[in-house]
Short mmCIF file of C-alpha atoms and ligand atoms in Angstrom, two decimals:
data_model
loop_
_atom_site.label_atom_id
_atom_site.label_comp_id
_atom_site.label_asym_id
_atom_site.label_seq_id
_atom_site.Cartn_x
_atom_site.Cartn_y
_atom_site.Cartn_z
CA MET W 1 -25.58 -40.80 200.94
CA ILE W 2 -27.26 -44.17 200.70
CA ASN W 3 -28.62 -45.56 197.45
CA PHE W 4 -32.29 -44.87 196.95
CA ASN W 5 -35.28 -45.65 194.75
CA TYR W 6 -37.64 -42.70 194.39
CA HIS W 7 -40.97 -43.88 192.98
CA THR W 8 -43.97 -41.54 193.12
CA PRO W 9 -46.45 -42.67 190.49
CA THR W 10 -49.46 -40.77 191.89
CA GLU W 11 -51.02 -38.25 189.48
CA VAL W 12 -51.66 -35.05 191.44
CA VAL W 13 -54.43 -32.69 190.37
CA PHE W 14 -54.14 -29.65 192.58
CA GLY W 15 -56.24 -26.52 193.03
CA LYS W 16 -59.71 -25.03 192.86
CA GLN W 17 -62.32 -27.23 191.12
CA SER W 18 -59.78 -30.06 190.82
CA GLU W 19 -62.54 -32.45 191.94
CA ASP W 20 -64.27 -31.82 188.60
CA SER W 21 -61.82 -34.22 186.98
CA THR W 22 -62.72 -37.18 189.24
CA ALA W 23 -64.76 -39.15 186.69
CA SER W 24 -62.24 -38.68 183.90
CA LEU W 25 -59.41 -39.78 186.19
CA ILE W 26 -61.33 -42.90 187.27
CA LYS W 27 -61.86 -43.78 183.59
CA LYS W 28 -58.19 -43.10 182.83
CA TYR W 29 -57.23 -45.69 185.44
CA ASN W 30 -59.79 -48.19 184.09
CA GLY W 31 -62.38 -47.83 186.83
CA THR W 32 -65.88 -48.85 185.78
CA ASN W 33 -67.49 -49.81 189.08
CA VAL W 34 -66.43 -47.74 192.06
CA LEU W 35 -66.57 -48.01 195.83
CA ILE W 36 -66.84 -44.46 197.20
CA HIS W 37 -65.36 -44.74 200.69
CA TYR W 38 -65.61 -41.91 203.22
CA GLY W 39 -65.64 -41.11 206.94
CA GLY W 40 -68.22 -39.46 209.16
CA LYS W 41 -69.95 -36.27 208.18
CA SER W 42 -67.31 -34.05 206.60
CA ALA W 43 -67.44 -35.51 203.06
CA ILE W 44 -71.23 -35.06 203.06
CA LYS W 45 -71.13 -31.57 204.60
CA LEU W 46 -68.56 -30.45 202.05
CA GLY W 47 -71.02 -31.47 199.32
CA LEU W 48 -68.45 -33.88 197.90
CA ILE W 49 -70.60 -37.02 198.03
CA GLU W 50 -73.40 -35.30 196.12
CA LYS W 51 -71.06 -33.68 193.62
CA ILE W 52 -69.06 -36.83 192.88
CA THR W 53 -72.06 -39.20 192.66
CA GLN W 54 -73.66 -36.80 190.18
CA GLN W 55 -70.46 -36.72 188.17
CA LEU W 56 -70.27 -40.52 188.09
CA ASN W 57 -73.96 -40.75 187.11
CA ASN W 58 -73.35 -38.30 184.25
CA ASN W 59 -70.44 -40.45 183.09
CA GLU W 60 -72.33 -43.75 183.48
CA ILE W 61 -69.85 -45.04 186.04
CA LYS W 62 -71.45 -47.40 188.56
CA TYR W 63 -70.76 -46.86 192.25
CA THR W 64 -71.50 -48.11 195.76
CA LEU W 65 -71.21 -45.91 198.86
CA LEU W 66 -69.51 -46.95 202.09
CA GLY W 67 -69.06 -44.36 204.84
CA GLY W 68 -68.22 -44.73 208.51
CA VAL W 69 -64.41 -44.73 208.56
CA VAL W 70 -63.23 -43.42 211.94
CA PRO W 71 -59.83 -41.89 212.80
CA ASN W 72 -57.43 -44.80 213.47
CA PRO W 73 -59.40 -46.85 210.89
CA ARG W 74 -60.63 -50.26 211.99
CA LEU W 75 -60.04 -53.68 210.51
CA SER W 76 -63.72 -54.62 210.93
CA LEU W 77 -64.83 -51.95 208.44
CA VAL W 78 -62.04 -52.99 206.06
CA LYS W 79 -63.42 -56.54 206.11
CA LYS W 80 -66.97 -55.29 205.57
CA GLY W 81 -65.66 -53.19 202.65
CA ILE W 82 -63.96 -56.21 201.09
CA GLU W 83 -67.24 -58.19 201.22
CA ILE W 84 -69.24 -55.31 199.73
CA CYS W 85 -66.71 -54.92 196.91
CA GLN W 86 -66.76 -58.65 196.16
CA THR W 87 -70.58 -58.71 196.05
CA ASN W 88 -70.70 -55.66 193.78
CA ASN W 89 -67.73 -56.49 191.50
CA ILE W 90 -65.94 -53.26 192.40
CA ASP W 91 -62.84 -52.51 190.32
CA PHE W 92 -61.82 -49.09 191.68
CA ILE W 93 -61.88 -47.47 195.13
CA LEU W 94 -62.33 -43.74 195.54
CA ALA W 95 -61.35 -42.44 199.00
CA ILE W 96 -62.91 -39.10 200.00
CA GLY W 97 -61.31 -37.90 203.24
CA GLY W 98 -57.99 -38.00 205.05
CA GLY W 99 -55.42 -40.57 206.05
CA SER W 100 -57.94 -42.80 207.80
CA VAL W 101 -60.24 -43.05 204.78
CA ILE W 102 -57.37 -43.49 202.33
CA ASP W 103 -55.78 -46.19 204.49
CA SER W 104 -59.09 -48.02 204.90
CA SER W 105 -59.44 -47.86 201.10
CA LYS W 106 -55.92 -49.17 200.54
CA ALA W 107 -56.56 -52.06 202.95
CA ILE W 108 -59.81 -52.98 201.17
CA ALA W 109 -57.92 -52.78 197.88
CA TYR W 110 -55.28 -55.21 199.16
CA GLY W 111 -57.95 -57.53 200.58
CA LEU W 112 -59.69 -57.81 197.21
CA LYS W 113 -56.58 -59.36 195.67
CA TYR W 114 -55.12 -61.26 198.62
CA LYS W 115 -56.54 -64.73 199.17
CA GLY W 116 -56.01 -64.97 202.95
CA ASP W 117 -56.87 -62.71 205.88
CA VAL W 118 -55.82 -59.15 204.95
CA TRP W 119 -54.42 -58.68 208.49
CA ASP W 120 -51.63 -61.11 207.50
CA LEU W 121 -50.06 -58.22 205.57
CA PHE W 122 -50.02 -55.97 208.63
CA CYS W 123 -48.41 -58.49 210.94
CA GLY W 124 -45.68 -59.51 208.53
CA LYS W 125 -47.08 -62.94 207.65
CA ALA W 126 -47.39 -62.21 203.91
CA GLN W 127 -46.55 -59.73 201.16
CA ALA W 128 -49.10 -58.34 198.71
CA THR W 129 -48.34 -58.86 195.05
CA ASP W 130 -51.41 -57.13 193.62
CA THR W 131 -54.00 -54.57 194.64
CA THR W 132 -57.13 -52.87 193.32
CA PRO W 133 -56.53 -49.28 192.12
CA VAL W 134 -57.30 -46.49 194.59
CA GLY W 135 -57.77 -42.77 193.94
CA ALA W 136 -58.21 -40.06 196.57
CA ILE W 137 -59.95 -36.74 197.06
CA LEU W 138 -58.07 -35.31 200.04
CA THR W 139 -60.00 -33.28 202.63
CA ILE W 140 -57.40 -33.08 205.42
CA PRO W 141 -53.68 -32.64 204.82
CA ALA W 142 -51.84 -34.64 207.48
CA ALA W 143 -51.00 -38.32 206.99
CA GLY W 144 -49.65 -37.99 203.45
CA SER W 145 -51.32 -41.28 202.54
CA GLU W 146 -52.44 -39.75 199.22
CA MET W 147 -48.86 -40.22 197.94
CA SER W 148 -47.25 -42.58 200.44
CA ASP W 149 -46.58 -46.30 200.15
CA SER W 150 -48.05 -46.85 203.59
CA CYS W 151 -51.34 -48.07 205.03
CA VAL W 152 -52.04 -48.07 208.79
CA ILE W 153 -54.93 -50.08 210.27
CA THR W 154 -56.12 -50.81 213.80
CA ASN W 155 -57.21 -54.33 214.68
CA GLU W 156 -59.77 -53.91 217.47
CA ASN W 157 -59.07 -57.47 218.54
CA GLY W 158 -56.19 -56.68 220.93
CA ASN W 159 -55.87 -53.01 219.89
CA PHE W 160 -53.00 -53.54 217.50
CA LYS W 161 -52.23 -50.60 215.19
CA ARG W 162 -49.91 -51.70 212.42
CA GLY W 163 -48.59 -50.20 209.21
CA TYR W 164 -47.86 -52.05 206.00
CA ASN W 165 -45.56 -50.46 203.43
CA ASN W 166 -45.64 -51.54 199.81
CA THR W 167 -45.25 -49.26 196.83
CA ILE W 168 -48.07 -51.01 194.95
CA CYS W 169 -50.64 -49.34 197.22
CA ARG W 170 -49.78 -45.80 196.12
CA CYS W 171 -52.85 -43.93 194.90
CA LYS W 172 -53.35 -43.70 191.14
CA PHE W 173 -54.40 -40.09 191.57
CA ALA W 174 -54.77 -37.54 194.34
CA ILE W 175 -57.18 -34.64 193.94
CA MET W 176 -56.34 -31.72 196.24
CA ASN W 177 -58.50 -28.64 196.46
CA PRO W 178 -57.31 -26.54 199.43
CA GLU W 179 -60.77 -24.94 199.70
CA PHE W 180 -62.07 -28.22 201.14
CA THR W 181 -59.77 -27.77 204.13
CA PHE W 182 -61.26 -24.40 205.23
CA THR W 183 -63.72 -26.28 207.46
CA LEU W 184 -61.04 -28.09 209.46
CA PRO W 185 -61.23 -27.30 213.18
CA GLU W 186 -58.09 -25.70 214.64
CA TYR W 187 -57.29 -28.94 216.48
CA GLN W 188 -57.29 -31.03 213.29
CA THR W 189 -55.27 -28.38 211.46
CA ALA W 190 -52.67 -28.50 214.25
CA CYS W 191 -52.63 -32.32 214.37
CA GLY W 192 -52.15 -32.32 210.60
CA ALA W 193 -49.29 -29.82 210.70
CA THR W 194 -47.57 -31.83 213.43
CA ASP W 195 -47.81 -35.05 211.43
CA ILE W 196 -46.63 -33.39 208.20
CA MET W 197 -43.58 -31.92 209.94
CA MET W 198 -42.88 -35.20 211.68
CA HIS W 199 -42.81 -37.15 208.40
CA THR W 200 -39.90 -34.95 207.35
CA MET W 201 -38.26 -34.91 210.80
CA GLU W 202 -38.33 -38.71 210.89
CA ARG W 203 -36.17 -38.58 207.74
CA TYR W 204 -34.06 -35.57 208.77
CA PHE W 205 -32.89 -37.13 212.05
CA SER W 206 -30.98 -39.88 210.31
CA PRO W 207 -27.56 -41.45 210.77
CA ASP W 208 -26.83 -40.24 207.21
CA THR W 209 -26.08 -36.54 207.13
CA ASP W 210 -24.32 -36.01 203.81
CA MET W 211 -27.28 -34.97 201.64
CA PRO W 212 -27.31 -31.14 201.66
CA LEU W 213 -29.88 -31.01 198.86
CA THR W 214 -32.30 -33.25 200.77
CA ASP W 215 -31.62 -31.22 203.93
CA ALA W 216 -32.44 -27.97 202.14
CA ILE W 217 -35.72 -29.41 200.83
CA ALA W 218 -36.58 -30.74 204.30
CA GLU W 219 -35.74 -27.49 206.08
CA GLY W 220 -37.74 -25.45 203.53
CA LEU W 221 -40.74 -27.70 204.00
CA LEU W 222 -40.56 -27.55 207.80
CA LYS W 223 -40.31 -23.73 207.87
CA THR W 224 -43.15 -23.37 205.38
CA VAL W 225 -45.50 -25.65 207.31
CA LYS W 226 -44.68 -23.91 210.59
CA ASN W 227 -45.26 -20.46 209.15
CA SER W 228 -48.43 -21.36 207.23
CA THR W 229 -49.94 -23.12 210.25
CA LEU W 230 -49.56 -19.97 212.34
CA GLU W 231 -51.21 -17.96 209.54
CA ILE W 232 -54.11 -20.43 209.22
CA ILE W 233 -54.81 -20.26 212.93
CA LYS W 234 -55.31 -16.50 212.47
CA ASN W 235 -57.34 -16.94 209.27
CA PRO W 236 -58.65 -20.48 208.54
CA ASN W 237 -59.90 -19.43 205.07
CA ASN W 238 -56.51 -18.32 203.75
CA TYR W 239 -56.28 -20.26 200.47
CA GLN W 240 -52.60 -19.52 199.95
CA HIS W 241 -51.51 -20.96 203.28
CA ARG W 242 -53.97 -23.88 203.17
CA ALA W 243 -52.44 -24.71 199.77
CA GLN W 244 -48.88 -24.69 201.14
CA ILE W 245 -49.88 -27.12 203.87
CA MET W 246 -51.80 -29.39 201.51
CA TRP W 247 -48.91 -29.76 199.11
CA ALA W 248 -46.47 -30.19 201.99
CA SER W 249 -48.59 -33.08 203.29
CA SER W 250 -47.89 -35.03 200.11
CA LEU W 251 -44.25 -34.04 199.65
CA SER W 252 -43.41 -34.78 203.26
CA HIS W 253 -44.40 -38.44 202.99
CA ASN W 254 -43.77 -39.34 199.35
CA ASP W 255 -40.07 -39.78 200.26
CA LEU W 256 -38.79 -36.55 198.63
CA THR W 257 -37.58 -35.17 201.95
CA GLY W 258 -35.58 -38.30 202.74
CA CYS W 259 -33.82 -39.24 199.48
CA GLY W 260 -30.40 -40.67 200.28
CA MET W 261 -31.02 -41.02 204.00
CA THR W 262 -32.03 -43.86 206.31
CA ARG W 263 -35.44 -43.19 207.88
CA ASP W 264 -35.87 -43.14 211.65
CA PHE W 265 -39.63 -43.33 212.34
CA ALA W 266 -39.17 -44.28 216.01
CA THR W 267 -41.53 -41.53 217.23
CA HIS W 268 -44.16 -42.85 214.81
CA LYS W 269 -43.83 -46.41 216.08
CA LEU W 270 -44.04 -45.24 219.71
CA GLU W 271 -47.09 -43.14 218.81
CA HIS W 272 -48.94 -45.94 217.04
CA GLU W 273 -49.05 -47.80 220.37
CA LEU W 274 -50.55 -44.71 222.00
CA SER W 275 -53.29 -44.27 219.41
CA ALA W 276 -53.97 -48.02 219.45
CA MET W 277 -54.46 -48.01 223.23
CA PHE W 278 -56.13 -44.63 223.77
CA ASP W 279 -57.62 -43.83 220.32
CA VAL W 280 -55.98 -40.38 220.30
CA ALA W 281 -55.35 -38.31 217.16
CA HIS W 282 -52.07 -39.43 215.60
CA GLY W 283 -50.64 -35.88 215.26
CA ALA W 284 -51.34 -35.04 218.90
CA GLY W 285 -49.69 -38.28 220.00
CA LEU W 286 -46.56 -37.40 218.01
CA ALA W 287 -46.32 -33.95 219.65
CA ALA W 288 -46.68 -35.54 223.10
CA LEU W 289 -43.71 -37.85 222.45
CA TRP W 290 -41.25 -36.01 220.21
CA PRO W 291 -39.67 -33.70 222.83
CA SER W 292 -38.92 -36.74 225.02
CA TRP W 293 -37.55 -38.70 222.05
CA ALA W 294 -35.39 -35.71 221.05
CA ARG W 295 -33.87 -35.15 224.50
CA TYR W 296 -33.22 -38.88 224.86
CA THR W 297 -31.44 -39.29 221.52
CA MET W 298 -29.81 -35.91 220.79
CA ARG W 299 -26.35 -36.90 222.03
CA CYS W 300 -26.10 -39.43 219.20
CA ASN W 301 -25.47 -36.45 216.92
CA ILE W 302 -25.60 -33.06 218.59
CA SER W 303 -24.59 -31.24 215.40
CA ARG W 304 -27.69 -32.54 213.64
CA PHE W 305 -29.85 -31.05 216.38
CA VAL W 306 -27.85 -27.80 216.18
CA GLN W 307 -28.53 -27.66 212.43
CA PHE W 308 -32.24 -28.21 213.09
CA ALA W 309 -32.27 -25.53 215.83
CA VAL W 310 -30.56 -22.92 213.66
CA ASN W 311 -31.91 -23.67 210.16
CA VAL W 312 -35.48 -24.63 211.07
CA MET W 313 -36.32 -23.11 214.44
CA GLY W 314 -34.32 -19.88 214.02
CA VAL W 315 -32.20 -20.34 217.16
CA THR W 316 -28.94 -18.32 217.35
CA ASN W 317 -25.99 -20.70 217.30
CA ASP W 318 -23.90 -20.61 220.47
CA PHE W 319 -20.76 -22.09 218.93
CA SER W 320 -19.16 -22.46 222.36
CA ASN W 321 -22.03 -24.66 223.60
CA PRO W 322 -23.59 -26.92 220.93
CA GLU W 323 -25.65 -28.83 223.48
CA LYS W 324 -27.29 -25.59 224.62
CA THR W 325 -28.16 -24.69 221.02
CA ALA W 326 -29.52 -28.19 220.39
CA LEU W 327 -31.72 -27.99 223.49
CA GLN W 328 -32.96 -24.55 222.50
CA GLY W 329 -34.09 -26.03 219.18
CA ILE W 330 -36.11 -28.71 221.00
CA GLU W 331 -37.60 -26.07 223.30
CA ALA W 332 -38.49 -23.91 220.29
CA MET W 333 -40.34 -26.87 218.78
CA GLU W 334 -42.15 -27.40 222.09
CA ASN W 335 -43.12 -23.73 222.11
CA PHE W 336 -44.50 -24.09 218.61
CA TYR W 337 -46.58 -27.06 219.78
CA HIS W 338 -47.86 -24.97 222.71
CA THR W 339 -48.77 -22.13 220.34
CA ILE W 340 -50.85 -24.45 218.16
CA LYS W 341 -52.31 -26.13 221.29
CA MET W 342 -50.69 -29.51 220.83
CA PRO W 343 -49.78 -31.55 223.93
CA THR W 344 -46.09 -32.00 224.74
CA ASN W 345 -46.45 -34.82 227.27
CA LEU W 346 -48.73 -37.77 227.95
CA GLN W 347 -50.69 -36.12 230.72
CA ASP W 348 -51.71 -33.28 228.38
CA LEU W 349 -52.60 -35.84 225.72
CA ILE W 350 -54.64 -38.34 227.75
CA GLY W 351 -55.80 -36.14 230.63
CA ARG W 352 -53.96 -38.13 233.30
CA LYS W 353 -50.62 -39.82 233.92
CA LEU W 354 -50.30 -43.30 232.44
CA THR W 355 -49.85 -46.28 234.75
CA GLN W 356 -46.68 -48.39 234.64
CA THR W 357 -48.76 -51.29 233.32
CA GLU W 358 -49.94 -49.17 230.39
CA ILE W 359 -46.39 -48.07 229.65
CA THR W 360 -44.93 -51.57 229.77
CA THR W 361 -47.77 -52.88 227.59
CA MET W 362 -47.01 -50.25 224.94
CA ALA W 363 -43.25 -50.94 225.06
CA GLU W 364 -43.91 -54.71 224.86
CA LYS W 365 -46.10 -54.27 221.80
CA CYS W 366 -43.79 -51.75 220.16
CA SER W 367 -40.78 -54.04 220.58
CA LEU W 368 -42.84 -57.05 219.42
CA GLY W 369 -42.33 -58.73 222.78
CA GLN W 370 -38.83 -57.28 223.42
CA LYS W 371 -37.60 -58.90 220.20
CA THR W 372 -37.01 -55.91 217.96
CA THR W 373 -35.57 -52.39 217.95
CA ILE W 374 -37.00 -49.30 216.28
CA GLY W 375 -35.38 -46.19 214.79
CA SER W 376 -32.04 -45.53 213.13
CA PHE W 377 -30.83 -42.16 214.50
CA LYS W 378 -30.57 -44.13 217.72
CA LYS W 379 -31.72 -47.74 217.68
CA LEU W 380 -34.19 -48.05 220.54
CA ASN W 381 -34.68 -51.30 222.39
CA TYR W 382 -37.43 -52.18 224.87
CA ASN W 383 -35.70 -50.35 227.75
CA ASP W 384 -35.18 -47.23 225.63
CA MET W 385 -38.88 -47.30 224.77
CA LEU W 386 -39.77 -47.50 228.45
CA ASN W 387 -37.43 -44.59 229.18
CA ILE W 388 -38.97 -42.38 226.49
CA TYR W 389 -42.57 -43.19 227.48
CA ASN W 390 -41.64 -42.52 231.12
CA ALA W 391 -39.94 -39.23 230.26
CA ALA W 392 -43.09 -38.15 228.37
CA ASN W 393 -45.12 -39.21 231.40
CA GLU W 394 -43.20 -37.01 233.91
O1 LIG L 401 -64.95 -38.52 209.73
P1 LIG L 401 -65.04 -37.16 209.20
O2 LIG L 401 -66.36 -36.51 209.44
O3 LIG L 401 -64.60 -37.06 207.78
O4 LIG L 401 -64.05 -36.23 210.09
C1 LIG L 401 -62.65 -36.26 209.96
C2 LIG L 401 -61.95 -36.88 211.16
O5 LIG L 401 -62.74 -36.77 212.33
C3 LIG L 401 -62.13 -34.85 209.99
N1 LIG L 401 -62.10 -34.17 208.69
C4 LIG L 401 -61.55 -34.61 207.55
N2 LIG L 401 -61.66 -33.68 206.59
C5 LIG L 401 -62.33 -32.63 207.13
C6 LIG L 401 -62.62 -32.95 208.48
N3 LIG L 401 -63.30 -32.11 209.29
C7 LIG L 401 -63.68 -30.91 208.77
N4 LIG L 401 -63.41 -30.54 207.50
C8 LIG L 401 -62.73 -31.36 206.66
N5 LIG L 401 -62.41 -30.95 205.42
O6 LIG L 401 -60.79 -34.96 210.45
C9 LIG L 401 -60.73 -36.03 211.38
C10 LIG L 401 -59.42 -36.77 211.20
O7 LIG L 401 -59.40 -37.46 209.96
P2 LIG L 401 -58.29 -38.58 209.68
O8 LIG L 401 -58.48 -39.07 208.30
O9 LIG L 401 -58.28 -39.55 210.79
O10 LIG L 401 -56.92 -37.72 209.80
P3 LIG L 401 -55.51 -37.97 209.25
O11 LIG L 401 -55.40 -37.60 207.82
O12 LIG L 401 -54.61 -37.33 210.22
O13 LIG L 401 -55.29 -39.57 209.29
C11 LIG L 401 -54.88 -40.21 210.47
C12 LIG L 401 -54.63 -41.68 210.21
O14 LIG L 401 -53.59 -41.86 209.24
C13 LIG L 401 -52.56 -42.70 209.80
C14 LIG L 401 -52.64 -42.36 211.27
O15 LIG L 401 -51.95 -43.30 212.06
C15 LIG L 401 -54.13 -42.35 211.50
O16 LIG L 401 -54.63 -43.67 211.57
N6 LIG L 401 -51.29 -42.46 209.11
C16 LIG L 401 -51.20 -42.91 207.85
C17 LIG L 401 -50.04 -42.77 207.12
C18 LIG L 401 -49.94 -43.25 205.74
N7 LIG L 401 -50.87 -44.09 205.29
O17 LIG L 401 -48.98 -42.94 205.02
C19 LIG L 401 -48.84 -42.15 207.69
C20 LIG L 401 -49.07 -41.43 208.96
O18 LIG L 401 -47.87 -41.37 209.69
C21 LIG L 401 -50.14 -41.98 209.83
O19 LIG L 401 -49.67 -43.04 210.65
ZN1 LIG L 402 -47.63 -39.69 210.71
#
C-alpha cells in the first residue's frame, strides 16, 4: 500500500430537484457574476438554461451565457471564454453539461488567473497556483470531471489533446439529478459507462495489489455500473439505475477507487491520441483499445487479471490454468462492450483500418517524441505503444 492523499472538496447535491439549489450554492462559494458555460443543444432542451437563468435573476446574481462546447473541448473556445470573462468581470463559472463542458470551464477558470498562455499548463511549461471557482450541473455521467482534479483540452493547432491535473481545479459543487440523464442516447450512455469503468480499471490494474478494501470498492463499483448499464439499455428512464451510474461517475474518478495504489492510465493516454486525431468519443476509444492493452500486459501479473475475471466478470476460476481464466475475463469484458455496442478494435471505431503513418504519429505524440513511458502496471515505451495500436488495428 503506497501513501496517499485523498482530497475531495466538492460539495455534492444529489437527486431530484437538486438543481433548485444552484443559486444558493453559487452564493455560498462567493459567486456574484457568473459565466454559464454549456455545450450544444442538450442544456437548452433539458430546460436547464431557462430554469437556472430565472433562478439567478430571482437572486440578483449577474450572468453571461457562453454555449458551443463540443466533445473533446477546444482551446479556441477556452480562449474566447477567458476574454469574455475578463470583459465582464466574471468571478464564478457554472458548467452545465458533461466532461467537455466542465473541462472547458476549468480551463477558462485557470486562464483567468494565469498570466501567460493557458496552454502552458497543458504542455507542462507551468503550474497553476490559483483558479476561479467552478460549479457544475452534470447532465452526462462519464468523465467524472465533476469531482476529479483533471482537465482535458484539445489544441486544434496540431491536434494535441492534453490533460492537466491539479487539485485546485476541483469543482466547488456538483449538482446531480439523474432525471436529466434520461435523454441520453444509448451510444452516449454506453460511452459513459465505459469511461466510468475504465477510471476504476486504470487504478485496479496497478503494480500495488495489497489494498483489499480499495479492491472491494472498485469491484463493487464495476459490477454495479455493468449491471445498471444493461438495465438502462432496456429502460432508459429507470431512475434507480441512472442514479447508480451517475454516482459511480463521480466516485470512479475522485480517487476513491484507487487509494493506496499507483495509477496506470496507459489506456487513457493511448486513447487521447485517438480522440485528438479522429475526434471520436472518448469512451468508445477506450473500449477499442482496452482489450489489446489487456492482452499485451496481462503477463505482468496474471493473478490480478484472474481476480478481475472472477470477482468482476463472473468467470469460473480454472485454478489449473490461470492464464485461461485471465483471458476469459478479458473476453467477458469484450462481450460486455459488444452488448452495449461499443467498438473493440480500431476498425470498428473509425470505420477503416488505420495507416502505419497514423499509428506512428499517435505513438510519437503519446511518447512525447519517444522520450517518455506511460502506465505503471506495465511501463509502455514507444515500441509498446506501436504494438498495442497495431494489435487493436488487426
Ligand atoms: O453538446 P450537447 O448538446 O450538450 O451534447 C452532449 C455531447 O454531444 C451530449 N449530452 C450531454 N448531456 C446530455 C447529452 N445528450 C442528451 N441528453 C443529455 N442529458 O453528450 C455528448 C457528449 O458530451 P461530453 O461532455 O463530451 O461527454 P463526456 O462527459 O464523456 O466528456 C468527454 C470529455 O471529457 C474528457 C474526455 O477526454 C472528453 O474530452 N475527460 C475528462 C476527464 C476529467 N476532466 O477528469 C477524465 C476523462 O478520462 C476524460 O479524458
Ligand atoms: Zn476517461
